[in-house]
Coordinates of C-alpha atoms in Angstrom, one line a residue:
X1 CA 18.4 -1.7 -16.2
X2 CA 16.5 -4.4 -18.5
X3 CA 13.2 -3.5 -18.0
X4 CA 10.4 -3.1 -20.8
X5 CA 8.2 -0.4 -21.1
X6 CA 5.2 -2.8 -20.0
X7 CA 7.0 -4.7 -16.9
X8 CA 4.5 -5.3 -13.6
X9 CA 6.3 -5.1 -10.4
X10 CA 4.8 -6.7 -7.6
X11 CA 5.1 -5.8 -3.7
X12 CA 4.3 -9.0 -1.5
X13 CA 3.8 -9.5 2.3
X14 CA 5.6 -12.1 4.0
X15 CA 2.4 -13.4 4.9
X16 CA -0.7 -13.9 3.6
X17 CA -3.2 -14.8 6.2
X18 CA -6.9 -13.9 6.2
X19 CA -7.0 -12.9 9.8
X20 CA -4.5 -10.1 9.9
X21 CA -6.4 -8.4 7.0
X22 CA -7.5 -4.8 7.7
X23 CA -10.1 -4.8 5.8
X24 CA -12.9 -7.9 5.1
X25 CA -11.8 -9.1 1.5
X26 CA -9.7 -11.3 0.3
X27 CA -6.5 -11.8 -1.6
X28 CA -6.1 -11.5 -5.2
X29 CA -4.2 -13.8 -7.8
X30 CA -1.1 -13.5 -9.1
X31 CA -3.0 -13.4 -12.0
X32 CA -5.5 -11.1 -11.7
X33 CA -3.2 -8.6 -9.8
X34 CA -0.6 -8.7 -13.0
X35 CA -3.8 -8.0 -15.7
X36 CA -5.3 -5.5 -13.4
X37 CA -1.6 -3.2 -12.8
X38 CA -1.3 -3.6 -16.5
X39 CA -4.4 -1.5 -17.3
X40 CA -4.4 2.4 -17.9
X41 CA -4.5 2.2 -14.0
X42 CA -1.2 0.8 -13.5
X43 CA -1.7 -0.1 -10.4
X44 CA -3.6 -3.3 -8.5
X45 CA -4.2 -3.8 -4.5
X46 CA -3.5 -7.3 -3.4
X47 CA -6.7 -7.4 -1.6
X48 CA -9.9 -7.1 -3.0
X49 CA -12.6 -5.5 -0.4
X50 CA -15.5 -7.5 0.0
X51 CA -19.0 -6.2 1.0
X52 CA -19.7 -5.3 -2.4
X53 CA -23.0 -7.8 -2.3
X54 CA -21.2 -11.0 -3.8
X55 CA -20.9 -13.7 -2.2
X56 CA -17.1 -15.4 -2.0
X57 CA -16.1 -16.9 -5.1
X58 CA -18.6 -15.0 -7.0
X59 CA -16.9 -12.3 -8.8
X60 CA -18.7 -9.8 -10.9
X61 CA -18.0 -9.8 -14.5
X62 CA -15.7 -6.6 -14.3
X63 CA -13.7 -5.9 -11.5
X64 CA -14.7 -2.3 -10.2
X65 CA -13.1 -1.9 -7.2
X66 CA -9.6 -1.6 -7.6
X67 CA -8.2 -1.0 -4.3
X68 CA -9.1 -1.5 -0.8
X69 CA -11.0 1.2 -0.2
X70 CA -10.5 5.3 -0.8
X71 CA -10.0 7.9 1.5
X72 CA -10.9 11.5 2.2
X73 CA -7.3 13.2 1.7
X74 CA -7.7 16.0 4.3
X75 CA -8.1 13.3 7.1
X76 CA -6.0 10.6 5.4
X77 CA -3.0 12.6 6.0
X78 CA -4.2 13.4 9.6
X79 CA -3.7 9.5 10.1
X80 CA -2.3 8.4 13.4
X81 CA -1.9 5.0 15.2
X82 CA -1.0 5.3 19.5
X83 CA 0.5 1.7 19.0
X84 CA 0.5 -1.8 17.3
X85 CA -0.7 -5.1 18.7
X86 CA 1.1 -7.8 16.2
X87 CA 4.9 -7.4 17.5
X88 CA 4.8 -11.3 17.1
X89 CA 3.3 -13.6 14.2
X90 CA 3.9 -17.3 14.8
X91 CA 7.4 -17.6 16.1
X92 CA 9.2 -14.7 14.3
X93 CA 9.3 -11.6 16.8
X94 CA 9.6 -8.5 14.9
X95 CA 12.5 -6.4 15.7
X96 CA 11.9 -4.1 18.5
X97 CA 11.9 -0.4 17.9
X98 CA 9.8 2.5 19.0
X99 CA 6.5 2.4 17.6
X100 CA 5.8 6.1 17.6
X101 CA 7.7 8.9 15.8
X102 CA 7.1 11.9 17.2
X103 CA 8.3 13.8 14.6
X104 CA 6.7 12.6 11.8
X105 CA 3.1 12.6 14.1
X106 CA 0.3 12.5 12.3
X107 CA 0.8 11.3 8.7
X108 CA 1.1 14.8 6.9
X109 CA 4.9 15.2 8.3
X110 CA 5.9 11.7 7.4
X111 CA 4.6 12.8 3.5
X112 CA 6.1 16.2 3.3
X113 CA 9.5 14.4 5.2
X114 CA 9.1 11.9 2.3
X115 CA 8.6 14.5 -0.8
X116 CA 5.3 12.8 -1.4
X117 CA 2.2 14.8 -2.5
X118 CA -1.2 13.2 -2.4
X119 CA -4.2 13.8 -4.8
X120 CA -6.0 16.7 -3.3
X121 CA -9.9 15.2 -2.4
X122 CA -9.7 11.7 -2.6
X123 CA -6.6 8.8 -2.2
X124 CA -6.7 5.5 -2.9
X125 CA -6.1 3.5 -0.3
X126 CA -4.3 -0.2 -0.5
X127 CA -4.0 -2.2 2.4
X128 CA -2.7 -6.0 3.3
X129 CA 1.1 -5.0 2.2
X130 CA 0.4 -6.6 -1.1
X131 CA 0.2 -5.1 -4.6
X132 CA 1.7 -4.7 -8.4
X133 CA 2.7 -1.8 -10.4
X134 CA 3.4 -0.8 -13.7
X135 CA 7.2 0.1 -13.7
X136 CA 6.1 3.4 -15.4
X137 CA 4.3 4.3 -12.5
X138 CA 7.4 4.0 -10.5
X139 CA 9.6 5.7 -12.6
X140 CA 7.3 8.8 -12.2
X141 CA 8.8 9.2 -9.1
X142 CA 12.5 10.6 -7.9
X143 CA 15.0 8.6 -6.5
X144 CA 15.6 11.2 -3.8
X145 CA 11.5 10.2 -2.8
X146 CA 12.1 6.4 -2.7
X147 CA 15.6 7.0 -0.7
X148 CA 13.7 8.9 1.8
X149 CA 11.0 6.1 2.4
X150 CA 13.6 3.7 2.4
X151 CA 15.6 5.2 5.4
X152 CA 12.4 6.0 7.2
X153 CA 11.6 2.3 6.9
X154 CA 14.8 1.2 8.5
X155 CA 13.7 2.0 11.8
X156 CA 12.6 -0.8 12.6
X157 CA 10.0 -3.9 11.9
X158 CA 6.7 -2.5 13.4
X159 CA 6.6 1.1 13.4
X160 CA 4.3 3.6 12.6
X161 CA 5.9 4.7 9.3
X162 CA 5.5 1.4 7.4
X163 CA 1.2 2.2 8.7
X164 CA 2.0 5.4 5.9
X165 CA 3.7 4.0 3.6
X166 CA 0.4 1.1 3.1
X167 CA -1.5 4.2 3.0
X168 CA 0.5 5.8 0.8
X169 CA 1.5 3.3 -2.2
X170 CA -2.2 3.0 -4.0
X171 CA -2.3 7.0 -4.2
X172 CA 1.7 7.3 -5.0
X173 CA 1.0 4.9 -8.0
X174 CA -2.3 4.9 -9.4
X175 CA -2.7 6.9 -12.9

């Protein structure tokens, strides 16, 4: 392990087109993504919301809005999704696997499954699969927690436990 203390780790999609964004925004640089994950926040969402009143291209002089968008806590983890339309993206088909889990229905039983504890009132909330972290923000975490997500993730290519995991990462990470 040759990390130093002050190493950024970033996350990418596979794709980073404007039309399968969740939110309206757009998608940070390399850049600003890097200096943003290495302030006190440690943590930076690859997509910055728009809406804030600027136009494209015109940035304020300080970046306020760190992440996507926040969310209430209490109905975050009643998230749910009944299916997914995107099983195909250009010519790649994703692999096929059951969207739903029924045991890990809504979000709260994927977390507690996971070991993953939320803040209490509000969560940040990162979505667009793209985003950097300060390693120390990762290392707050056990192994046991990031084993867990990774064999939940397994399942399959679109499935409704890599939905919580975006909704999980800006919360799991942020200082």
């Amino acid at each position: 392990q040759n990390f130093e203390k002050d190493d950024i780790v970033l996350f990418l999609k596979d794709t980073r087109d404007p039309a399968l964004l969740h939110l309206k925004g757009y998608y940070r640089s390399l850049e600003s993504l890097v200096r943003i994950a290495s302030s006190p926040q440690g943590f930076a969402c690859g997509v910055k919301q728009r809406g804030n009143g600027y136009p494209p291209g015109n940035r304020p002089l300080r970046e306020y809005i760190m992440y996507s968008a926040y969310a209430s806590t209490p109905k975050l983890v009643e998230f749910q999704m009944g299916g997914y339309k995107r099983l195909k993206y250009g010519n790649v088909t994703v692999k096929h696997a059951n969207f739903k889990n029924g045991q890990l229905t809504p979000m709260k039983k994927w977390l507690e499954a996971m070991s993953i504890t939320l803040p209490l009132n509000l969560t940040a909330l990162c979505v667009g699969g793209s985003f950097a972290v300060a390693r120390n923000q990762i290392y707050r975490h056990s192994l046991p927690m990031y084993e867990n997500i990774e064999q939940s993730l397994t399942r399959g290519d679109a499935i409704i436990e890599s939905h919580y995991a975006e909704r999980t990462w800006a919360g799991l990470f942020s200082e």
